Structures are given as structure tokens and as C-alpha cells.
GROMACS .gro file of N, CA and C in nm:
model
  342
    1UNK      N    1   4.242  -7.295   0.610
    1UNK     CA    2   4.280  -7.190   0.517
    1UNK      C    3   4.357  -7.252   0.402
    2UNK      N    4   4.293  -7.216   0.312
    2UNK     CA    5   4.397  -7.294   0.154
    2UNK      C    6   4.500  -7.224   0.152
    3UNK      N    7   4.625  -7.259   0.110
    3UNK     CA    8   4.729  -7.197   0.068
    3UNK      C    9   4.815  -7.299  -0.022
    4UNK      N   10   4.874  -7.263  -0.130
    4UNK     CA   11   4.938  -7.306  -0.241
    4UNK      C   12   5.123  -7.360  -0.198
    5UNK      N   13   5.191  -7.462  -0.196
    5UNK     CA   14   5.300  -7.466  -0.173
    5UNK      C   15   5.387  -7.521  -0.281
    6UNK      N   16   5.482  -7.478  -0.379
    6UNK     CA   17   5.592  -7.536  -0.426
    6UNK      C   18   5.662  -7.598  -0.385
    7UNK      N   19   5.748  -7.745  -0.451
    7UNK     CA   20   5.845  -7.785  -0.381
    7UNK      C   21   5.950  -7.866  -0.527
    8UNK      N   22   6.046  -7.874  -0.459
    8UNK     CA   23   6.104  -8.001  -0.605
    8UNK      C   24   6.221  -7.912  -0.667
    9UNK      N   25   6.182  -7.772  -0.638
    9UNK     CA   26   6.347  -7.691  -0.705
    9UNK      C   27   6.533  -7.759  -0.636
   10UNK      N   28   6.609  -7.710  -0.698
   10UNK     CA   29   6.738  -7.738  -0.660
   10UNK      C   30   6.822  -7.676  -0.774
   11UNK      N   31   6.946  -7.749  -0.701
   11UNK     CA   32   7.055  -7.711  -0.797
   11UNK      C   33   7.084  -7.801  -0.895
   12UNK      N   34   7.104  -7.746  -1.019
   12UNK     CA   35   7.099  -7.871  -1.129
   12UNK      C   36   7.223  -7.820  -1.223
   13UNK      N   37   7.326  -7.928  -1.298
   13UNK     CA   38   7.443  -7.862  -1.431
   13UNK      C   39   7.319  -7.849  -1.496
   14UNK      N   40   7.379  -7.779  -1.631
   14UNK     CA   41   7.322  -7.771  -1.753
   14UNK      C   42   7.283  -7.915  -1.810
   15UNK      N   43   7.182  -7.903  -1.867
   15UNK     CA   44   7.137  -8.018  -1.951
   15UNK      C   45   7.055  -8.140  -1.882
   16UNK      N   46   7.074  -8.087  -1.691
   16UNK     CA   47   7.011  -8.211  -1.614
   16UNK      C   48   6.830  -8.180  -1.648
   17UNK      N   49   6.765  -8.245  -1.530
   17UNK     CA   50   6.642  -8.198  -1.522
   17UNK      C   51   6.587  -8.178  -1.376
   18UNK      N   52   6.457  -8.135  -1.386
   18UNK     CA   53   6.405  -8.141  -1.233
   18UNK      C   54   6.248  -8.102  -1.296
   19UNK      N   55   6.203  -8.159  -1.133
   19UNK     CA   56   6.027  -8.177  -1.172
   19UNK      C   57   6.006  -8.140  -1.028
   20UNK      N   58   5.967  -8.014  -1.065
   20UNK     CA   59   5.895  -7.952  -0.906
   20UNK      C   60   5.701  -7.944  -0.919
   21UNK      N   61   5.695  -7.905  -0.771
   21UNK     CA   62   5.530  -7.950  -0.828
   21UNK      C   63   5.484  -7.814  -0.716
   22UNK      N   64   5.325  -7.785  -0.751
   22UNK     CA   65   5.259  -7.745  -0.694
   22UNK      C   66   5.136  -7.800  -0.630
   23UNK      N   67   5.131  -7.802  -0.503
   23UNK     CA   68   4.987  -7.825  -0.434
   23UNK      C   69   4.904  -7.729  -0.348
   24UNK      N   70   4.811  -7.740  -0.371
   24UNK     CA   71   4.683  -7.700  -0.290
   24UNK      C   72   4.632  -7.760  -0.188
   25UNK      N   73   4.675  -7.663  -0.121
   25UNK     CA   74   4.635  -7.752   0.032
   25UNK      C   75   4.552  -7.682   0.146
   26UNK      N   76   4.452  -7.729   0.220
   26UNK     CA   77   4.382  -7.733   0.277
   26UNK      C   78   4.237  -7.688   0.207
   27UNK      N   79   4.222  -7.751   0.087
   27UNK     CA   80   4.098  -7.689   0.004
   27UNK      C   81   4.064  -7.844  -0.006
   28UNK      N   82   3.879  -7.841   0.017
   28UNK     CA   83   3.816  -7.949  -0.037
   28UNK      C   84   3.790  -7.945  -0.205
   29UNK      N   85   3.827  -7.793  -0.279
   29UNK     CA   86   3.817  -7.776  -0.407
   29UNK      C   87   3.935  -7.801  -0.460
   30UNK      N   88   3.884  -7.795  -0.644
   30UNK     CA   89   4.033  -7.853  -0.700
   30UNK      C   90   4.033  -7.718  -0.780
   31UNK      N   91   4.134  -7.690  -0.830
   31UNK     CA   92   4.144  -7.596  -0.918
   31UNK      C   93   4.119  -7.580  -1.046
   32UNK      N   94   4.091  -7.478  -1.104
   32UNK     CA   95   4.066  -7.481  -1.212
   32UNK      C   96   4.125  -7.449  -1.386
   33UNK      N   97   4.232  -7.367  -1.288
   33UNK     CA   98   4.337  -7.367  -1.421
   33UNK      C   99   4.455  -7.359  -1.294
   34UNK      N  100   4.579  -7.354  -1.368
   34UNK     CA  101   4.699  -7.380  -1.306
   34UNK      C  102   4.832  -7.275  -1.361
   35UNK      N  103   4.895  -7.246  -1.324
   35UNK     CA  104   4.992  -7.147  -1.430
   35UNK      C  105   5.142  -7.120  -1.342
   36UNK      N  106   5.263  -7.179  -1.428
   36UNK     CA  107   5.375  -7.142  -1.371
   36UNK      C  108   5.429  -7.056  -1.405
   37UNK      N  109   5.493  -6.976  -1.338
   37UNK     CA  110   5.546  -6.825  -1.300
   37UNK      C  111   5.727  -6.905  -1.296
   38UNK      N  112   5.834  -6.784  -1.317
   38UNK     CA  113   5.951  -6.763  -1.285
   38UNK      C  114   5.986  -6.615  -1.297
   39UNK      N  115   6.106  -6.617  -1.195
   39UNK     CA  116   6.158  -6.466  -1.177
   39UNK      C  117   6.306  -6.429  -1.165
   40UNK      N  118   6.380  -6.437  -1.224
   40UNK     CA  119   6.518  -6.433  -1.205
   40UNK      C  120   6.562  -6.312  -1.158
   41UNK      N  121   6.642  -6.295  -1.078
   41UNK     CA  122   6.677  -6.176  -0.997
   41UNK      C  123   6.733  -6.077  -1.091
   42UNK      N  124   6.643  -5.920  -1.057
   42UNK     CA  125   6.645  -5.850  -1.150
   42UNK      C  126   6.606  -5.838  -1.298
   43UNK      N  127   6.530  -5.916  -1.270
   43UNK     CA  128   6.388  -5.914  -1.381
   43UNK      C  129   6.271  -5.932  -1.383
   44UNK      N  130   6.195  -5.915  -1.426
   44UNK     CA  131   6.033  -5.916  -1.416
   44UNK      C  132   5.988  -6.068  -1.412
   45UNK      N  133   5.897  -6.102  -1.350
   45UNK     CA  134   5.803  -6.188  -1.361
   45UNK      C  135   5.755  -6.258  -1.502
   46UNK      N  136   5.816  -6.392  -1.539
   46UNK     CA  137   5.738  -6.413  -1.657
   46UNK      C  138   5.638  -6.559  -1.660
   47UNK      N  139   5.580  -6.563  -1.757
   47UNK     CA  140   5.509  -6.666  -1.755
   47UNK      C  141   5.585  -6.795  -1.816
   48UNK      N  142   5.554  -6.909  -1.769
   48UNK     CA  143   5.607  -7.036  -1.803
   48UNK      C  144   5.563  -7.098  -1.912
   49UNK      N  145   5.425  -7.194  -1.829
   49UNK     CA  146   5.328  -7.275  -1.850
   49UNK      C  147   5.180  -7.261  -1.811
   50UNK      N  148   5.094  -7.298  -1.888
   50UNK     CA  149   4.971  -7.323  -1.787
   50UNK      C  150   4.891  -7.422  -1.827
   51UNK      N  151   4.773  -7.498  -1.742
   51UNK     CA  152   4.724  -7.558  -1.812
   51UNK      C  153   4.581  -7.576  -1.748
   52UNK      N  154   4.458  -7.598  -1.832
   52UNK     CA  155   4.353  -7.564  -1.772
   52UNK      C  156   4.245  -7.713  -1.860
   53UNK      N  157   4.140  -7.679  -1.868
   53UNK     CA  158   4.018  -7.761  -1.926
   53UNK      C  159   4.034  -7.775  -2.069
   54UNK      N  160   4.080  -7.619  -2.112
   54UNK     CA  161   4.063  -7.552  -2.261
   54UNK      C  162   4.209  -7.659  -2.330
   55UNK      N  163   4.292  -7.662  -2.216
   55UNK     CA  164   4.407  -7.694  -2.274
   55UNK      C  165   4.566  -7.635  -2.191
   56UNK      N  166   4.644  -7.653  -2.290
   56UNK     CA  167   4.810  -7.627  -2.244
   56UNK      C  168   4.907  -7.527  -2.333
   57UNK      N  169   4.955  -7.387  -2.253
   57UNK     CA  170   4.996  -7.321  -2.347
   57UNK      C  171   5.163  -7.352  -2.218
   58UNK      N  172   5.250  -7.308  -2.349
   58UNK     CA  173   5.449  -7.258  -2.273
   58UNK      C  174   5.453  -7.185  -2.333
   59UNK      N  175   5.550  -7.059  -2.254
   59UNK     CA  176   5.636  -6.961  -2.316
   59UNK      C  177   5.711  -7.032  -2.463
   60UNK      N  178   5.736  -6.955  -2.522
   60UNK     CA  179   5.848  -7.011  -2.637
   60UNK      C  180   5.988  -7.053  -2.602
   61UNK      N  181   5.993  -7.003  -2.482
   61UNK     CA  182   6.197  -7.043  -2.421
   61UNK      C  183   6.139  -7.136  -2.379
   62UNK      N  184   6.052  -7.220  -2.358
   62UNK     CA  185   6.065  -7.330  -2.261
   62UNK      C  186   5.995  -7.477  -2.403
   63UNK      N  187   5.916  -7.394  -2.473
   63UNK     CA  188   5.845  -7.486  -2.580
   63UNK      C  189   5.957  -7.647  -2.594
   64UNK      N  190   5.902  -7.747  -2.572
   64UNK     CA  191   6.004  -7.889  -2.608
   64UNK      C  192   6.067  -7.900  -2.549
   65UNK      N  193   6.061  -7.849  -2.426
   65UNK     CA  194   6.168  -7.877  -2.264
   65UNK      C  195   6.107  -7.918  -2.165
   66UNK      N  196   6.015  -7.844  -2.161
   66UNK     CA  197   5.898  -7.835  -2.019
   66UNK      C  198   5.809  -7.929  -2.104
   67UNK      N  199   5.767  -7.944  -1.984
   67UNK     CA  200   5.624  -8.039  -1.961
   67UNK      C  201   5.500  -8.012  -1.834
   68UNK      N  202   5.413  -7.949  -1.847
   68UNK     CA  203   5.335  -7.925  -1.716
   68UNK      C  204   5.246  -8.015  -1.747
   69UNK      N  205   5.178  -8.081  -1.622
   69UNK     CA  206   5.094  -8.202  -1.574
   69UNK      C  207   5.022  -8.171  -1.496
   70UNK      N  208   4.904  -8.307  -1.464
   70UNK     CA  209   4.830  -8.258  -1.336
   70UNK      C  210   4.798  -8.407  -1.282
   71UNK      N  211   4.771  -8.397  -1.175
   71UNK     CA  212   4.690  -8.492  -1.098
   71UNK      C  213   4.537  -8.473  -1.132
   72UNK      N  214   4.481  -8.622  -1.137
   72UNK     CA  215   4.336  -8.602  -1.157
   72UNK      C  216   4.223  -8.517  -1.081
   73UNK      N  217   4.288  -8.497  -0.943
   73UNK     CA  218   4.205  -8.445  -0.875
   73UNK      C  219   4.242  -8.301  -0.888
   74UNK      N  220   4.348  -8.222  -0.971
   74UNK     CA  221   4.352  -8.096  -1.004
   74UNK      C  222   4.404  -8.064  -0.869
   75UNK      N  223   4.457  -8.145  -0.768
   75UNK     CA  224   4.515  -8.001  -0.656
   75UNK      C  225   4.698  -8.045  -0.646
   76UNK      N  226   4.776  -8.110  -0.770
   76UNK     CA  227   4.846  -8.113  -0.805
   76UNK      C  228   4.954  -8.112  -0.900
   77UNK      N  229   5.008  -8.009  -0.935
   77UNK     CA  230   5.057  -7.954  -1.080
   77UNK      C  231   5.220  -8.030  -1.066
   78UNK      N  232   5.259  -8.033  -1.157
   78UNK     CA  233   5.363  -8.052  -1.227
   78UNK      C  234   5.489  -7.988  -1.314
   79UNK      N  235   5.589  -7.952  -1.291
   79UNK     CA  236   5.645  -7.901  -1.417
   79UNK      C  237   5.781  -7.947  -1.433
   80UNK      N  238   5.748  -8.028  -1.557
   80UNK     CA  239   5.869  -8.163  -1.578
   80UNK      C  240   5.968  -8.104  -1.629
   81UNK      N  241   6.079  -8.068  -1.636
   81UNK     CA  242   6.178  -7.948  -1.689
   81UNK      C  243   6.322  -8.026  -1.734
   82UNK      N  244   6.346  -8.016  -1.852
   82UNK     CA  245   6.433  -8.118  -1.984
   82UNK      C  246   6.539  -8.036  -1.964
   83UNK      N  247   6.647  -8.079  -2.013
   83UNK     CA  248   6.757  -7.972  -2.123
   83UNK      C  249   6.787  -7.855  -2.038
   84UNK      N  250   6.777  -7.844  -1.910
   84UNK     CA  251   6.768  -7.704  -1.859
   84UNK      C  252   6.883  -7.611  -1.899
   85UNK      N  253   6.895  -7.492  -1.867
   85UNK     CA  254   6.990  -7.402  -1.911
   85UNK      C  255   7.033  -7.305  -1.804
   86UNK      N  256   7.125  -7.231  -1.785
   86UNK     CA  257   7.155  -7.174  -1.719
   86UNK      C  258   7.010  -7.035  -1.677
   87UNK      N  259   6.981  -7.012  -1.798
   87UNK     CA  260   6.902  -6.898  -1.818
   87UNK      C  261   6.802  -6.938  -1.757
   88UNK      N  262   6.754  -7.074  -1.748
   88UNK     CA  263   6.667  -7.074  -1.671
   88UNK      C  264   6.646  -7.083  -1.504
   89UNK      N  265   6.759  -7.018  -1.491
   89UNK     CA  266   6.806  -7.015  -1.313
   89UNK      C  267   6.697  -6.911  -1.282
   90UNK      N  268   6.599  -6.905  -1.161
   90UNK     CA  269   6.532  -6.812  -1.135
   90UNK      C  270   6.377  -6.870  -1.033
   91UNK      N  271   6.336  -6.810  -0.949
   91UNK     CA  272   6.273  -6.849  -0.833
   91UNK      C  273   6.116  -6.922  -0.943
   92UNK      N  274   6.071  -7.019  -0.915
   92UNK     CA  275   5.919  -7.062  -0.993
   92UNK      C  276   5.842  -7.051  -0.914
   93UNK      N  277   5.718  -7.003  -0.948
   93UNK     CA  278   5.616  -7.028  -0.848
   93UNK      C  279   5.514  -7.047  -0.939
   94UNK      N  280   5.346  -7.089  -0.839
   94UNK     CA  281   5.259  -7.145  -0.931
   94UNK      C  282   5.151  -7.060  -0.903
   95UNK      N  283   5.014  -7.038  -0.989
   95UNK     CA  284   4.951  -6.971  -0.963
   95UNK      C  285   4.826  -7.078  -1.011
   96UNK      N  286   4.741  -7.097  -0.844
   96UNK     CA  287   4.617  -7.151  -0.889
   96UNK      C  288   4.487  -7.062  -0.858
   97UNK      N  289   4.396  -7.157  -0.945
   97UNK     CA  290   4.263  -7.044  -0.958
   97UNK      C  291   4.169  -7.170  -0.902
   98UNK      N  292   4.109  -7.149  -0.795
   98UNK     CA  293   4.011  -7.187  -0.714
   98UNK      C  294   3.892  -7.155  -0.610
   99UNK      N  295   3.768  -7.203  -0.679
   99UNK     CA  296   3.664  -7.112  -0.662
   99UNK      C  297   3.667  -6.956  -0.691
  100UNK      N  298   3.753  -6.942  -0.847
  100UNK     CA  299   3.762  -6.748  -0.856
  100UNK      C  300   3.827  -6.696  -0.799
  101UNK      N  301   3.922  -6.739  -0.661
  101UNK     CA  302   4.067  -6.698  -0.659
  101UNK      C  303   4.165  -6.730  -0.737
  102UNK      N  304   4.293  -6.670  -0.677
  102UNK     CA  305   4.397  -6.669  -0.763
  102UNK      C  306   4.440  -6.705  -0.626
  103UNK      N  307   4.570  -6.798  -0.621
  103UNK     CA  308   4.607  -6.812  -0.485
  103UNK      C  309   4.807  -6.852  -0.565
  104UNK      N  310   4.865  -6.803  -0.488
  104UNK     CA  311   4.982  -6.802  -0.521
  104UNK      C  312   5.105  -6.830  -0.427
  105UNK      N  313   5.197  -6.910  -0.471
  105UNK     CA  314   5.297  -6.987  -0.415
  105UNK      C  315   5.403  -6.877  -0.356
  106UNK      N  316   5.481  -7.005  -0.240
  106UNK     CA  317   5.630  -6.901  -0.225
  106UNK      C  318   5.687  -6.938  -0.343
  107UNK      N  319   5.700  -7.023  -0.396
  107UNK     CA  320   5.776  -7.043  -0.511
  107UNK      C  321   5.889  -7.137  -0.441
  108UNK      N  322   5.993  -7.194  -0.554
  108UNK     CA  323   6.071  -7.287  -0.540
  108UNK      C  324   6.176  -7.261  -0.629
  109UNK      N  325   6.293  -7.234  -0.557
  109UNK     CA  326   6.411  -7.216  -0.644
  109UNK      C  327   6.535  -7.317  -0.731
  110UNK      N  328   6.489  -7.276  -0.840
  110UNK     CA  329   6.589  -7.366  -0.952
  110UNK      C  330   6.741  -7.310  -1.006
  111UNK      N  331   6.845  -7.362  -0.951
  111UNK     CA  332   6.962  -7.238  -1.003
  111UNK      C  333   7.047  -7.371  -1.072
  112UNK      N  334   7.046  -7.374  -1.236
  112UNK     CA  335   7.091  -7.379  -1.317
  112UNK      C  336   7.259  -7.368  -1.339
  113UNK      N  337   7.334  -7.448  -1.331
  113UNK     CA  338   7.488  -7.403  -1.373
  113UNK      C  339   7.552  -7.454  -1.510
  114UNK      N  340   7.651  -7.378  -1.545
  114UNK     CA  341   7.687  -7.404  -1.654
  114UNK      C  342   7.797  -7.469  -1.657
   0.00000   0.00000   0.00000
């Protein structure tokens, strides 16, 4: 059974970094686009990063901080995270698309201090 796992969050001051990743696991397929998610308690779901064939889009809060990556074989994502900020304290998770699913992480928590 495939299922998606995050890992690599922690506790970080302001200004450190961290590089958590996503994998796909138990799939002989690789994915086909990739997309990071965050959720800070008591707020909605927003989008990060993503990155696919077409290319690489970021939110604008993250534009020149973040960095999302991949492994060649596509069943390992990346998200290289600069300059962090408090604001960006909030659970990440990843969302991959394989074979026309959508398969989605517990996510991995990043809590930011100031």
C-alpha cells in the first residue's frame, strides 16, 4: 500500500533553517507533481510550494526563502527553508500525485521562535 511520509520538521530560532522532505513509499511509481501544504493552528490550509514537469511555483511569503527539490526518481521531495520566521510556525505536509491520485502526508511540524 503506498502511503506518503514527512519527516525533517523541528524546533528552530528565527533566522535558522530546516529541510524536511517527503517520500513515497511503497509505490513502484514516481510521482508526478509534488506540492507543500502548511497549517498553523487556527487557520486554514495554505499552499507553499510545488513542483512538477511544467515547472516550480511558491506562495509569495515564502518566495527567496524556500527552496523545493526533488530526487531523480521523483519519490523524494524536498523543502529547503532559509530565513525562517516565526509566522512560519505551523504543521507541513506534502501532497503527491501518483498514477492520478492525490496521496497525502501526516505532515511534519516546524515551530519557529522568536
Amino acid at each position: 500500500q503506498v502511503h506518503v511520509m514527512e519527516s525533517g520538521g523541528g524546533l528552530v530560532q528565527a533566522g535558522g533553517s530546516l529541510r524536511p522532505s517527503c517520500r513515497a513509499h511503497g509505490s513502484i511509481w514516481s510521482a508526478v507533481a509534488v506540492a507543500w501544504y502548511r497549517q498553523a493552528p487556527g487557520k486554514e490550509r495554505e499552499f507553499v510550494a510545488s513542483i512538477t514537469n511544467g515547472g516550480i511555483t511558491y506562495a509569495d511569503s515564502v518566495k527567496g526563502r524556500f527552496t523545493i527539490s526533488r530526487e531523480h526518481d521523483w519519490k523524494t521531495v524536498y523543502l529547503q527553508m532559509n530565513n525562517l520566521k516565526p509566522e512560519d510556525t505551523a504543521n507541513y505536509s506534502c501532497k503527491m500525485v501518483i498514477r492520478g491520485a492525490e496521496l497525502w502526508g501526516q505532515g511534519t511540524q516546524v515551530t519557529v521562535s522568536s
